[in-house]
Coordinates of C-alpha atoms in Angstrom, one line a residue:
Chain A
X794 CA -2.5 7.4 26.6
X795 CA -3.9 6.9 23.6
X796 CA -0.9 5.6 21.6
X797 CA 1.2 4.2 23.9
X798 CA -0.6 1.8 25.5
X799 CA -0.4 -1.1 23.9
X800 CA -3.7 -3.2 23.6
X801 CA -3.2 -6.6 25.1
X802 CA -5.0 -9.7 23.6
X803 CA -5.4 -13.4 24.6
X804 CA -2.3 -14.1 22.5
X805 CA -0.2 -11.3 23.4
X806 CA -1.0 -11.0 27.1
X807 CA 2.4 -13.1 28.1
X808 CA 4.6 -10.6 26.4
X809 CA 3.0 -7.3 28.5
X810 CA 3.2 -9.5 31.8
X811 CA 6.9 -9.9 31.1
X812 CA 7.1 -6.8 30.6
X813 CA 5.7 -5.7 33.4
X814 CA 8.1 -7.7 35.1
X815 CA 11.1 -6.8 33.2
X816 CA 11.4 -9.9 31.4
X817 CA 11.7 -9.6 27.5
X818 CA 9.6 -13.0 26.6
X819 CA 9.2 -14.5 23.0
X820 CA 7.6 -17.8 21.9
X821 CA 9.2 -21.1 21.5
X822 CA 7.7 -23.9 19.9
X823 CA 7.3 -27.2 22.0
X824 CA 7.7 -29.3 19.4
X825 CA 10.1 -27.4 16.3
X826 CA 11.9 -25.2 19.2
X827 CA 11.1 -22.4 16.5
X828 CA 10.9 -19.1 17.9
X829 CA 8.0 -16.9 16.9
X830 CA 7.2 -13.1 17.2
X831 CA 4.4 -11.6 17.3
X832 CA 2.5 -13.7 19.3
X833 CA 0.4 -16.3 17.3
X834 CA -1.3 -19.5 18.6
X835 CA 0.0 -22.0 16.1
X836 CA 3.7 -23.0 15.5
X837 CA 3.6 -21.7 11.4
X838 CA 6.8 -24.7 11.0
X839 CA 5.1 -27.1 12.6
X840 CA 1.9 -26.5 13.3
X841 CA 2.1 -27.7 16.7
X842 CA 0.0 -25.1 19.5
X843 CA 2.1 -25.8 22.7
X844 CA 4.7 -23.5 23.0
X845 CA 6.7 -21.8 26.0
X846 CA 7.9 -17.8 26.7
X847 CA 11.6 -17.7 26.7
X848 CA 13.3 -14.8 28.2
X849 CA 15.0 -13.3 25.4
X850 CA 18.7 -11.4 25.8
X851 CA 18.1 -7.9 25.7
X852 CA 20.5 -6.6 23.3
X853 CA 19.9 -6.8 19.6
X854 CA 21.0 -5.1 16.2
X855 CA 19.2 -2.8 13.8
X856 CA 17.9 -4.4 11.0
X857 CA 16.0 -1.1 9.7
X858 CA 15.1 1.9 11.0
X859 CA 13.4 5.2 9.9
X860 CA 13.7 8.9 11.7
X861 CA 9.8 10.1 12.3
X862 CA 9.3 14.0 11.6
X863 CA 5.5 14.2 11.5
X864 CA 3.2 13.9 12.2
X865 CA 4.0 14.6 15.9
X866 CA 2.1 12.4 18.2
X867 CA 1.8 13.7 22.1
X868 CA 4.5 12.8 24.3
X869 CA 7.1 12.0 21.8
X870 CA 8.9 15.6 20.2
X871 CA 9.9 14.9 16.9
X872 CA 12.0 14.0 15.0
X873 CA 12.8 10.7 17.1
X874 CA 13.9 7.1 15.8
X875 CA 12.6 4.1 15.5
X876 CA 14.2 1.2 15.0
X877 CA 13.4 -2.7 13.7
X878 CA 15.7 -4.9 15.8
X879 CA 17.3 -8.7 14.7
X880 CA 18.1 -11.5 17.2
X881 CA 20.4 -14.2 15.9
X882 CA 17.1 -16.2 16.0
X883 CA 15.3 -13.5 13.3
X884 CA 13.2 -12.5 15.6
X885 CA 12.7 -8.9 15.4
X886 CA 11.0 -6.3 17.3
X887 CA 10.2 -2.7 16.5
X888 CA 11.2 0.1 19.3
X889 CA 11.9 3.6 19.7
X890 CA 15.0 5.2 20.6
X891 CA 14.3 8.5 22.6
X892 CA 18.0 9.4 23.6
X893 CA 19.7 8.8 20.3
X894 CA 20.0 11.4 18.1
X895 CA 19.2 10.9 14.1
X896 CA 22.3 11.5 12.7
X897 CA 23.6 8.5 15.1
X898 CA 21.5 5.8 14.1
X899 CA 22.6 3.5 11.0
X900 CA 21.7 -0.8 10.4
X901 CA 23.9 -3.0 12.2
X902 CA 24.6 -1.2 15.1
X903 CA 24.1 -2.9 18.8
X904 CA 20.7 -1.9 21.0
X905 CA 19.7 -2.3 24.4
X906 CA 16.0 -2.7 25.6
X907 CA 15.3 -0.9 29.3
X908 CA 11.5 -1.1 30.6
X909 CA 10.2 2.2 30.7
X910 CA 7.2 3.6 32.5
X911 CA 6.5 5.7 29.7
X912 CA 3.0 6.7 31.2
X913 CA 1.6 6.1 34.2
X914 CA 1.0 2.5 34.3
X915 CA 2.2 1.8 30.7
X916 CA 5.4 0.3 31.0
X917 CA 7.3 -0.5 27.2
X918 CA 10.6 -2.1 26.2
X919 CA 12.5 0.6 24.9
X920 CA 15.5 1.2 23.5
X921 CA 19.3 2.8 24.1
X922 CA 22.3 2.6 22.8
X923 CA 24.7 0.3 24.6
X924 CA 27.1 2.8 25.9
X925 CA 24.2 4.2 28.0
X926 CA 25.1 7.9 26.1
X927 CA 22.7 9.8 27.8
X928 CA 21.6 12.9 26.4
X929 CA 20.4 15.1 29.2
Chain B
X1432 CA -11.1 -17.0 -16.7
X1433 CA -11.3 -17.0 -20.8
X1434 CA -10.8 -13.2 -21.6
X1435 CA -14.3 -12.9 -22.5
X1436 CA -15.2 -9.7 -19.9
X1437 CA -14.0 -6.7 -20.8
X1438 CA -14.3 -3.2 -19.8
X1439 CA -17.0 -1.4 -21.5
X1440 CA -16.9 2.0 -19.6
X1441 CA -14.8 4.8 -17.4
X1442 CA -15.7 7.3 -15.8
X1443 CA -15.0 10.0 -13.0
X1444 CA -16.1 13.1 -10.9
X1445 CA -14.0 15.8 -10.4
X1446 CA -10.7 15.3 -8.7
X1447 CA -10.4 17.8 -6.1
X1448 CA -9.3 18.8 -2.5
X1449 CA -12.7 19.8 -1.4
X1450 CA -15.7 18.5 -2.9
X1451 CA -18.2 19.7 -1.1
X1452 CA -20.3 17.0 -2.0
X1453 CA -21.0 13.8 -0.1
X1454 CA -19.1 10.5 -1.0
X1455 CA -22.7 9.6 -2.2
X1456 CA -22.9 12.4 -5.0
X1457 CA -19.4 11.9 -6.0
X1458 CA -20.0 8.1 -6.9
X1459 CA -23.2 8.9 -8.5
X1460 CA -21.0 11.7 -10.9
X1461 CA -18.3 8.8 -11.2
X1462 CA -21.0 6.6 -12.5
X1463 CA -23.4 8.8 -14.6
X1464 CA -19.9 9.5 -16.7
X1465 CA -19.2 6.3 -17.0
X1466 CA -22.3 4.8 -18.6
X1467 CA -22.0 7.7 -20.9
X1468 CA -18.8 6.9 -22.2
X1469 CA -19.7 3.1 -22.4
X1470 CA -22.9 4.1 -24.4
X1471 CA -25.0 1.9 -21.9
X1472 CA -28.4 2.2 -19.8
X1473 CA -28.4 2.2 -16.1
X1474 CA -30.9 -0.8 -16.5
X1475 CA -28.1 -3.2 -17.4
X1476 CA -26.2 -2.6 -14.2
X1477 CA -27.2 -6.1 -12.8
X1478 CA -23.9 -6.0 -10.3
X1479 CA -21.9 -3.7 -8.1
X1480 CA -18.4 -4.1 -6.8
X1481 CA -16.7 -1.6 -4.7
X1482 CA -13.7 -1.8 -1.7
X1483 CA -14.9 -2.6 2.4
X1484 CA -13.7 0.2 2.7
X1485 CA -16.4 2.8 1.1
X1486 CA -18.7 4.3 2.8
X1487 CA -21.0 4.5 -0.2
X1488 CA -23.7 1.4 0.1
X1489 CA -24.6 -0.2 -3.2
X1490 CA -28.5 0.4 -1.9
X1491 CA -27.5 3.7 -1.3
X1492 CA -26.6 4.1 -5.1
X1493 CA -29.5 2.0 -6.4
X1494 CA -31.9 4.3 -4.3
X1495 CA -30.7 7.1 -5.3
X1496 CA -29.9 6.7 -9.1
X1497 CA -33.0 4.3 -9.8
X1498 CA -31.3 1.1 -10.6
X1499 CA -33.1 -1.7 -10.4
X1500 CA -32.4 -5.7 -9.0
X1501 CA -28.5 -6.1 -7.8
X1502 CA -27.8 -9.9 -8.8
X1503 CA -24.2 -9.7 -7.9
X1504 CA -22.8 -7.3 -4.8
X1505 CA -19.4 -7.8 -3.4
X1506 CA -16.6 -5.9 -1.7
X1507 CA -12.9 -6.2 -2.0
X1508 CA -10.8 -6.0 1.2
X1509 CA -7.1 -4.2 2.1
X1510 CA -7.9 -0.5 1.4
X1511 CA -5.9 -0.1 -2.2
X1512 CA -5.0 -3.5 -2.3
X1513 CA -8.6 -4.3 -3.4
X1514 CA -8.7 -1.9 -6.6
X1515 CA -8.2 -3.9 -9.3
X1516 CA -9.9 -6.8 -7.2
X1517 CA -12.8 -5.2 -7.9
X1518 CA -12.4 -5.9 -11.7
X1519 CA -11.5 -9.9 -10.7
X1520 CA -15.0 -9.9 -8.5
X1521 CA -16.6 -8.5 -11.6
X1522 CA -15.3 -10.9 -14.0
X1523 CA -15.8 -13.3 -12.0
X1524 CA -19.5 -12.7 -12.1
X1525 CA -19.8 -12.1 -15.6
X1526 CA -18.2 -15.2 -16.4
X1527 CA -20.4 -17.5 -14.2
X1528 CA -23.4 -15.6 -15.0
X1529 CA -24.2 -13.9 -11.5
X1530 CA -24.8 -11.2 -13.4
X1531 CA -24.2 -9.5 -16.9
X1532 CA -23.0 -5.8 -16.3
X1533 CA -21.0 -5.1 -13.2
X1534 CA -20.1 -1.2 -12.0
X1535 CA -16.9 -0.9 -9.8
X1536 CA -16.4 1.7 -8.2
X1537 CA -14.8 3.6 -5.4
X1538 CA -15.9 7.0 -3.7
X1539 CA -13.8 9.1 -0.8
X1540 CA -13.6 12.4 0.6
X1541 CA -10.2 11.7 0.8
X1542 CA -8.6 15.3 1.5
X1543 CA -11.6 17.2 3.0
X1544 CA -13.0 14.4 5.4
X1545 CA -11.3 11.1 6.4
X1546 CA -7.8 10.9 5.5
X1547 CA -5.9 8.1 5.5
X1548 CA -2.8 9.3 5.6
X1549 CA -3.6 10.6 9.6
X1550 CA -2.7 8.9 12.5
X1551 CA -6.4 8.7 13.8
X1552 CA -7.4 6.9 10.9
X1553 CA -4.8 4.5 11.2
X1554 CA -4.5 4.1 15.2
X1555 CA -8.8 3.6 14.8
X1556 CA -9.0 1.2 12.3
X1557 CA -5.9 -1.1 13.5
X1558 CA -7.2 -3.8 15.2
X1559 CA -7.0 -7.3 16.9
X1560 CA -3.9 -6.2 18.9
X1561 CA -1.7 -5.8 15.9
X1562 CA -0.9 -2.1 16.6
X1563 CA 0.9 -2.8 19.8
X1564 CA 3.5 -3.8 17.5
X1565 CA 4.3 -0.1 16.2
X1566 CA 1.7 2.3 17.6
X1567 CA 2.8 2.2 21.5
X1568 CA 6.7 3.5 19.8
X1569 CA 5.3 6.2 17.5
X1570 CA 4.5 4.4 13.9
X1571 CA 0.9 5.6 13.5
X1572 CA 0.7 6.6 9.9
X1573 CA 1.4 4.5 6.7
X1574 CA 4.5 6.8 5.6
X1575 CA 5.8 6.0 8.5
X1576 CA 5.6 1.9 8.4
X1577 CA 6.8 2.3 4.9
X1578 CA 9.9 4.2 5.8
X1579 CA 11.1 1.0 7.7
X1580 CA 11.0 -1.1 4.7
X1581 CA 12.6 1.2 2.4
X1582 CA 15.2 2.2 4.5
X1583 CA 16.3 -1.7 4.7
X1584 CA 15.9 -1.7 0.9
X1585 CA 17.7 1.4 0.8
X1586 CA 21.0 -0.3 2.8
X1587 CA 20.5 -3.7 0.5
X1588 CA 20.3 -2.5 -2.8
X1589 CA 22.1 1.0 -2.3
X1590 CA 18.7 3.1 -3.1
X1591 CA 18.8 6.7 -2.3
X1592 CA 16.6 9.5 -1.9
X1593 CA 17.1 10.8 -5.6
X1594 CA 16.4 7.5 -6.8
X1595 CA 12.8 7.5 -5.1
X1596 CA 12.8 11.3 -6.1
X1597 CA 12.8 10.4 -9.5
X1598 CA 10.1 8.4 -9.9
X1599 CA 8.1 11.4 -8.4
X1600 CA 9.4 13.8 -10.9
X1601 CA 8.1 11.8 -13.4
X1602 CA 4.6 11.0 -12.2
X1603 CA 4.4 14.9 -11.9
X1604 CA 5.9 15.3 -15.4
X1605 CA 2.9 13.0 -16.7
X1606 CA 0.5 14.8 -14.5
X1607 CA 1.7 18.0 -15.7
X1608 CA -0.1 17.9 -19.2
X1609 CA -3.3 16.1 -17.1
X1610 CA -5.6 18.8 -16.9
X1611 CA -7.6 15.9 -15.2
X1612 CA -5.1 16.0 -12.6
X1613 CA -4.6 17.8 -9.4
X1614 CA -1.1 18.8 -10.3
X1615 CA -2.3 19.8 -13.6
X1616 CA 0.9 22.3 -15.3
X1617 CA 2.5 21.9 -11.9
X1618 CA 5.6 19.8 -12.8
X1619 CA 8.7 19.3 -10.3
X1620 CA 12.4 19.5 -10.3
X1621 CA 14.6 16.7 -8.4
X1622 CA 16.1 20.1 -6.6
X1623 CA 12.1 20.7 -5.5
X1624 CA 12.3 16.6 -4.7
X1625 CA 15.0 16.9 -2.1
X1626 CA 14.0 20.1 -0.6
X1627 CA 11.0 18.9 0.1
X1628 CA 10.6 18.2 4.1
X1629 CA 11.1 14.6 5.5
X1630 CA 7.8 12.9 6.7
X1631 CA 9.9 9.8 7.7
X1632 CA 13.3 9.5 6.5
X1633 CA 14.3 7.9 4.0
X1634 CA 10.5 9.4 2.9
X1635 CA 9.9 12.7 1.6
X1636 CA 6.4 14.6 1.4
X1637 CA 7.3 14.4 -2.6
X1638 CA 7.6 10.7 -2.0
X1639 CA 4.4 10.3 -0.5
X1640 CA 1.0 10.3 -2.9
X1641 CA -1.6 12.6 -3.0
X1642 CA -4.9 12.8 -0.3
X1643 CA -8.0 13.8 -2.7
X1644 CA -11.8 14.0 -2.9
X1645 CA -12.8 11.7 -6.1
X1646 CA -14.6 8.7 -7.4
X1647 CA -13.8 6.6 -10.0
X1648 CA -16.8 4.1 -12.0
X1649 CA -15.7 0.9 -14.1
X1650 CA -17.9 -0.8 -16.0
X1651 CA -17.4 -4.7 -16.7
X1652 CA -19.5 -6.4 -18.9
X1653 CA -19.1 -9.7 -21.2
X1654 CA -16.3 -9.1 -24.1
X1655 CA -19.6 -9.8 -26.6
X1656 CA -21.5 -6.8 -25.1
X1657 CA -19.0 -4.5 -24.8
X1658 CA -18.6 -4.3 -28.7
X1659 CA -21.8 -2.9 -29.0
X1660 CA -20.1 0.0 -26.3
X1661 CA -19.6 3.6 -27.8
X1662 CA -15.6 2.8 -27.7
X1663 CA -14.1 -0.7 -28.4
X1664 CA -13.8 -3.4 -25.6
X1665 CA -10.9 -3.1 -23.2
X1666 CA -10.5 -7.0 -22.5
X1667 CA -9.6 -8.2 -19.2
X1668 CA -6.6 -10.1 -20.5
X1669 CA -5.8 -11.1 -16.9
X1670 CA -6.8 -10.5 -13.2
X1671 CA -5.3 -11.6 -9.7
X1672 CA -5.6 -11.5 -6.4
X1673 CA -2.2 -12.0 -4.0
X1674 CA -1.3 -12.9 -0.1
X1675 CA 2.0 -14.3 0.4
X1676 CA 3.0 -15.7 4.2
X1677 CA 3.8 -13.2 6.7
X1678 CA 1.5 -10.3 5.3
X1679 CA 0.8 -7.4 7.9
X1680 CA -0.8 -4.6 6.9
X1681 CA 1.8 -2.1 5.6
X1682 CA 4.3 -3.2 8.3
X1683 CA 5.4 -6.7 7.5
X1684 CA 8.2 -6.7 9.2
X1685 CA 8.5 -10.5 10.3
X1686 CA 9.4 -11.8 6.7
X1687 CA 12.8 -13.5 6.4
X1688 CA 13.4 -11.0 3.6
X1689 CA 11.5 -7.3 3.8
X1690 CA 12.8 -6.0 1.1
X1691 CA 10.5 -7.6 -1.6
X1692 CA 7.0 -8.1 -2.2
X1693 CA 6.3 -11.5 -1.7
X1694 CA 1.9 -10.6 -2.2
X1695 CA 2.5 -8.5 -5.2
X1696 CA 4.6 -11.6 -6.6
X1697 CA 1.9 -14.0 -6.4
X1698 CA -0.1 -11.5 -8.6
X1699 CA 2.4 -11.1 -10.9
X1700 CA 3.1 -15.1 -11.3
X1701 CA -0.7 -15.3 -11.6
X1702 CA -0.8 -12.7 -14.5
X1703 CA 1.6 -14.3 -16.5
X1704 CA 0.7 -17.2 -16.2
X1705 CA -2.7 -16.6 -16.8
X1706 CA -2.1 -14.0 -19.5
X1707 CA 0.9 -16.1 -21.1
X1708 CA 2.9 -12.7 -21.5
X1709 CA 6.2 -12.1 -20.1
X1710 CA 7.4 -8.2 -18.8
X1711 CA 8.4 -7.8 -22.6
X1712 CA 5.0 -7.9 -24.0
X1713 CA 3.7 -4.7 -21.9
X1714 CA 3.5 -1.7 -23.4
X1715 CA 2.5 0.5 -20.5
X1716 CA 2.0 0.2 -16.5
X1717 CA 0.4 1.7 -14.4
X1718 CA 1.5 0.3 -10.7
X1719 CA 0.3 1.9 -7.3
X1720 CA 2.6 4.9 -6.1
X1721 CA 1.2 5.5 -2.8
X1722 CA 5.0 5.9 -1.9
X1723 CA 7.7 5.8 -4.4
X1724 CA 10.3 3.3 -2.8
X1725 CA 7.6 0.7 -3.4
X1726 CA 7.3 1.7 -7.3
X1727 CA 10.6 0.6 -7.3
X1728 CA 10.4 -2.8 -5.2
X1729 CA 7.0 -3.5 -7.8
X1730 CA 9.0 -2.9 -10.6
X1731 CA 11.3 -5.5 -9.4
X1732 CA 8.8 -8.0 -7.9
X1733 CA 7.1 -8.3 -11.4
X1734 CA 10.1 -8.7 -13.3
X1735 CA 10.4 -5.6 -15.0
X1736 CA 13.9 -5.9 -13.8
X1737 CA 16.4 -8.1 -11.5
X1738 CA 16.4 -7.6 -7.6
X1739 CA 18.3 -5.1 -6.4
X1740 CA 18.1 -3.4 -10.0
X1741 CA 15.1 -0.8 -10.0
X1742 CA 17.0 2.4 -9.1
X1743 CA 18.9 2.3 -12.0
X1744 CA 16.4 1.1 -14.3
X1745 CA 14.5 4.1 -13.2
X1746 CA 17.8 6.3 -13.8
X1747 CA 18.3 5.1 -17.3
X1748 CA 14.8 6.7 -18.0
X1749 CA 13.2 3.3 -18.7
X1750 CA 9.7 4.4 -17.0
X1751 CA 9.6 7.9 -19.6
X1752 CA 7.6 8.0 -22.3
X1753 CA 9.8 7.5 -24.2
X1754 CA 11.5 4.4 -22.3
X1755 CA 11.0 0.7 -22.7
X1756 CA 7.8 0.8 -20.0
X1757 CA 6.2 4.0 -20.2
X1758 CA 4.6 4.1 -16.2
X1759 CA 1.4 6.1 -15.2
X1760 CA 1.1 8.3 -17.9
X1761 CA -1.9 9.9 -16.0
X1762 CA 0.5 11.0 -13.1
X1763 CA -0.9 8.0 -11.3
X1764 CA -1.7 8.6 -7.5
X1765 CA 1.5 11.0 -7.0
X1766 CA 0.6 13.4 -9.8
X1767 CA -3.0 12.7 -10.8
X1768 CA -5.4 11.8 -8.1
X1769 CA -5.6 9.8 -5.1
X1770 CA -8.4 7.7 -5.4
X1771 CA -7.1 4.2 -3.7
X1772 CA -6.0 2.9 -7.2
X1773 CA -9.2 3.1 -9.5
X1774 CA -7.4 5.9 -11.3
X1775 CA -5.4 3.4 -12.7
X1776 CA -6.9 1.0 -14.3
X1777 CA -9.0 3.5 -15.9
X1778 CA -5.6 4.9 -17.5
X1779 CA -5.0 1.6 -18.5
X1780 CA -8.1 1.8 -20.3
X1781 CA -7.5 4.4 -21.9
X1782 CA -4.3 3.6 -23.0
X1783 CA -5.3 0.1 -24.5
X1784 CA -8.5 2.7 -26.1
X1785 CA -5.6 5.1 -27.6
X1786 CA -6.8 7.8 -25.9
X1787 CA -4.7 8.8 -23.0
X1788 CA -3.3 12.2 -22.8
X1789 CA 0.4 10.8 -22.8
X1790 CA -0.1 7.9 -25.5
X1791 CA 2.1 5.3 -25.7
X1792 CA 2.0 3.9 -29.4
X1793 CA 1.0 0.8 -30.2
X1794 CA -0.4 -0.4 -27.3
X1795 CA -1.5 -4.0 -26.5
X1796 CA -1.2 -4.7 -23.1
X1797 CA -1.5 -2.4 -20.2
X1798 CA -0.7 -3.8 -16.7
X1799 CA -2.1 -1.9 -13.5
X1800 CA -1.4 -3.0 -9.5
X1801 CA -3.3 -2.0 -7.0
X1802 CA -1.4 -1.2 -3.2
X1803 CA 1.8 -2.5 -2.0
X1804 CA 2.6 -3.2 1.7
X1805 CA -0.9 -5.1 1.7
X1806 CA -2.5 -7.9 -0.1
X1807 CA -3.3 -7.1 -3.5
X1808 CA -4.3 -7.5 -6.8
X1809 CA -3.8 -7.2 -10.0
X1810 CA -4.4 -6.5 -14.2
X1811 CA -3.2 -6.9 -17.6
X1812 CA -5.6 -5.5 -20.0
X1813 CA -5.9 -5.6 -23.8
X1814 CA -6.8 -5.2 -27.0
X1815 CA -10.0 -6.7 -28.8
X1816 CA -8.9 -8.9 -31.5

């Protein structure tokens, strides 16, 4: 509970609602149509504050990754791999992968986001590989 | 600034694993040594600099060692990004006349109480929503935001884990001959490198710094003063602070380009500019090695070579003693002591003084970073002439 539930603020709370909904929502900017991520107030281009959630495709490429071996946090056996995705936009997003194995992962390759009730209540966007290989 | 503050005295407590003192006595050894070896009376400390971070109150000190008015108090923020901050802050003040002697220092339990390198630490002190970036998918400690930039720098510039490897090996070589340092006669191998267990690929536990009890006392007076010191003025030749767009701490991973160091290059521009050196006119560095793929992006930041570049300038055994830019001679923060930077600058002290167990000859100008992954800061120290 502790690490996994991610604190919500007044400038984040849109993102958690989609979420919640199953809806993968970054920020576009009113004025610039600039995309933004993580949530901020002000357009950073164009300094313009109105700005819209856009529902974002789900699929996206790693840009980095790294393979955590400690320290272990509960709920999540190590090691397991976490990646930095890339839209076409350069908006990225940082995920874990729970059913891919380390030796798998490598930059470029294509991710899918699933929401996941990873705790009771906490749902996160999370990833898998495209092929939905499912380790058991 | 003109170059007329310099530092006047270093000084240290014991570098250890378990104290057993408070954070309060260790500053108060860190101190006491240091206004021995500058020669100088507690009565002349006027100002006080330390990082947001300690938990040692300047009152705290004053109380307790008997100094007398504070003209000048000020804290640097970013963890280790603030180190050599703390020497800016104290310039600062000398050279507007807030106050005439300034002591920066730094005092942590780092191994037996709080350690940063935890997860607690980290998931307590992350704040304003930030964390739900990385925490909720199992990035809690700094190794592990680190790994994700230098595995992307690792795919860009063809970095491997021998190349970060070596940079440990040689910190531990200079350590080695330390007797000051934790890892005193306890050099490593590139074998012992790569056996050594992952903590988050492509990061080692060799790759990652130490966790140590210590404090670490700098005294910054005017350049003027300082000559009447026991030992001849180290002058602050330049200092810096640096936040460049886009900063998160130790997971900026939002930049068009993560593979640089955008913060540490608006110190470095800063320092030469200020300084009117180039990379060619340092004899020695000391740059923060919290974890060593970010030696090598500094190196490259700062211009000690092109982008893309460092793993190779490492190889060719540049960074050796021996080499073109001999680097933390003291075993820095890998080999020596962890003590959120402060150790380094008082190497470069030393080293500017002539006194350094691993002397480099002739040296004129020392330049020392403080963290990397965070805003930071900056020096290039020198000779009195």
């Amino acid at each position: 509970m502790l690490y996994r539930n991610p604190e919500r603020t007044l400038d984040s709370e849109f993102f958690w609602q989609g979420i919640d909904r199953g809806e993968f929502l970054i920020q576009r900017c009113d004025s610039c149509g600039q995309d933004r991520h993580p949530p901020s107030p002000q357009c950073a281009h164009c300094h313009s504050t109105a700005w819209k959630a856009v529902s974002y495709p789900t699929t996206a490429t790693v840009y980095s990754f790294t393979v955590v071996h400690s320290p272990a946090l509960s709920g999540m056996p190590t090691p397991f791999v976490v990646v930095l995705l890339e839209w076409p936009t350069g908006i990225r997003f940082l995920t874990d992968l729970p059913e891919v194995q380390p030796s798998e992962v490598s930059v470029g390759m294509l991710v899918s986001l699933r929401f996941v009730e990873v705790e009771e209540g906490v749902t996160l966007p999370i990833g898998f590989l495209d092929d939905d290989m499912v380790v058991a | 600034m003109t170059k007329s503050s310099a530092v006047a005295g270093i000084g240290a407590s014991v570098f250890s694993k378990d104290s057993a003192k408070s954070e309060l006595a260790l500053a108060i050894d860190a101190i006491e040594a240091a206004l021995d070896d500058a020669g100088m009376s507690r009565a002349e400390i006027d100002g006080m600099v330390t990082f947001t971070l300690d938990e040692t109150d300047e009152i705290d000190l004053v109380r307790a060692m008997g100094l007398g008015d504070l003209t000048f108090f000020s804290r640097t923020p970013h963890g280790g990004g603030g180190s050599c901050a703390t020497i800016q802050q104290a310039i600062l003040a000398v050279e507007c006349g807030a106050a005439h002697t300034v002591m920066c220092y730094r005092s942590i339990n780092g191994r037996s109480g709080k350690r940063l390198g935890s997860a607690n630490r980290i998931s307590r002190s992350a704040g304003g929503g930030k964390a739900a970036w990385y925490r909720p998918f199992g990035i809690t400690t700094p190794a592990q935001k680190v790994a994700v930039i230098a595995q992307r720098y690792a795919y860009e510039s063809g970095a491997t884990t021998e190349d970060f490897g070596r940079v440990s090996v040689l910190a531990r070589k200079h350590a080695a001959v330390n007797p000051d340092a934790i890892f005193f006669e306890r050099p490593i191998t590139l074998e012992d490198h790569q056996e050594s267990r992952w903590i988050a690929e492509p990061i080692r536990l060799l790759d990652c710094c130490l966790e140590t009890d210590a404090a670490v006392a700098i005294i910054v007076t005017s350049s003027e003063r300082a000559r009447d010191a026991r030992h001849s003025p180290v002058i602050v030749t330049a200092a810096a602070q640096g936040s460049a767009p886009y900063e998160e701490t130790m997971s900026s991973y939002y930049r068009p380009v993560i593979t640089g160091m955008p913060s540490m290059g608006v110190v470095g521009r800063q320092l030469w500019k200020r300084s009117g050196l180039t990379p060619a006119d340092i004899q020695v560095v000391n740059l923060y090695d919290h974890f060593t793929p970010f030696v090598l992006i500094q190196l490259e930041e700062l211009g000690f070579c092109a982008r893309g570049e460092a793993p190779d300038f490492v190889r060719d055994g540049s960074l050796e003693l021996s080499g073109s830019l001999p680097f933390n001679t003291n075993g820095g923060q890998l080999g020596e002591a962890y003590v959120h930077g402060m150790n380094g600058i008082s190497e470069a002290v030393r080293q500017v003084r002539g006194t350094s167990v691993n002397q480099v000859p002739a040296v004129e100008h020392a330049l020392v970073t403080a963290a990397t992954g965070v805003p930071t800061s900056g020096l290039i120290l020198g000779r009195d002439r």
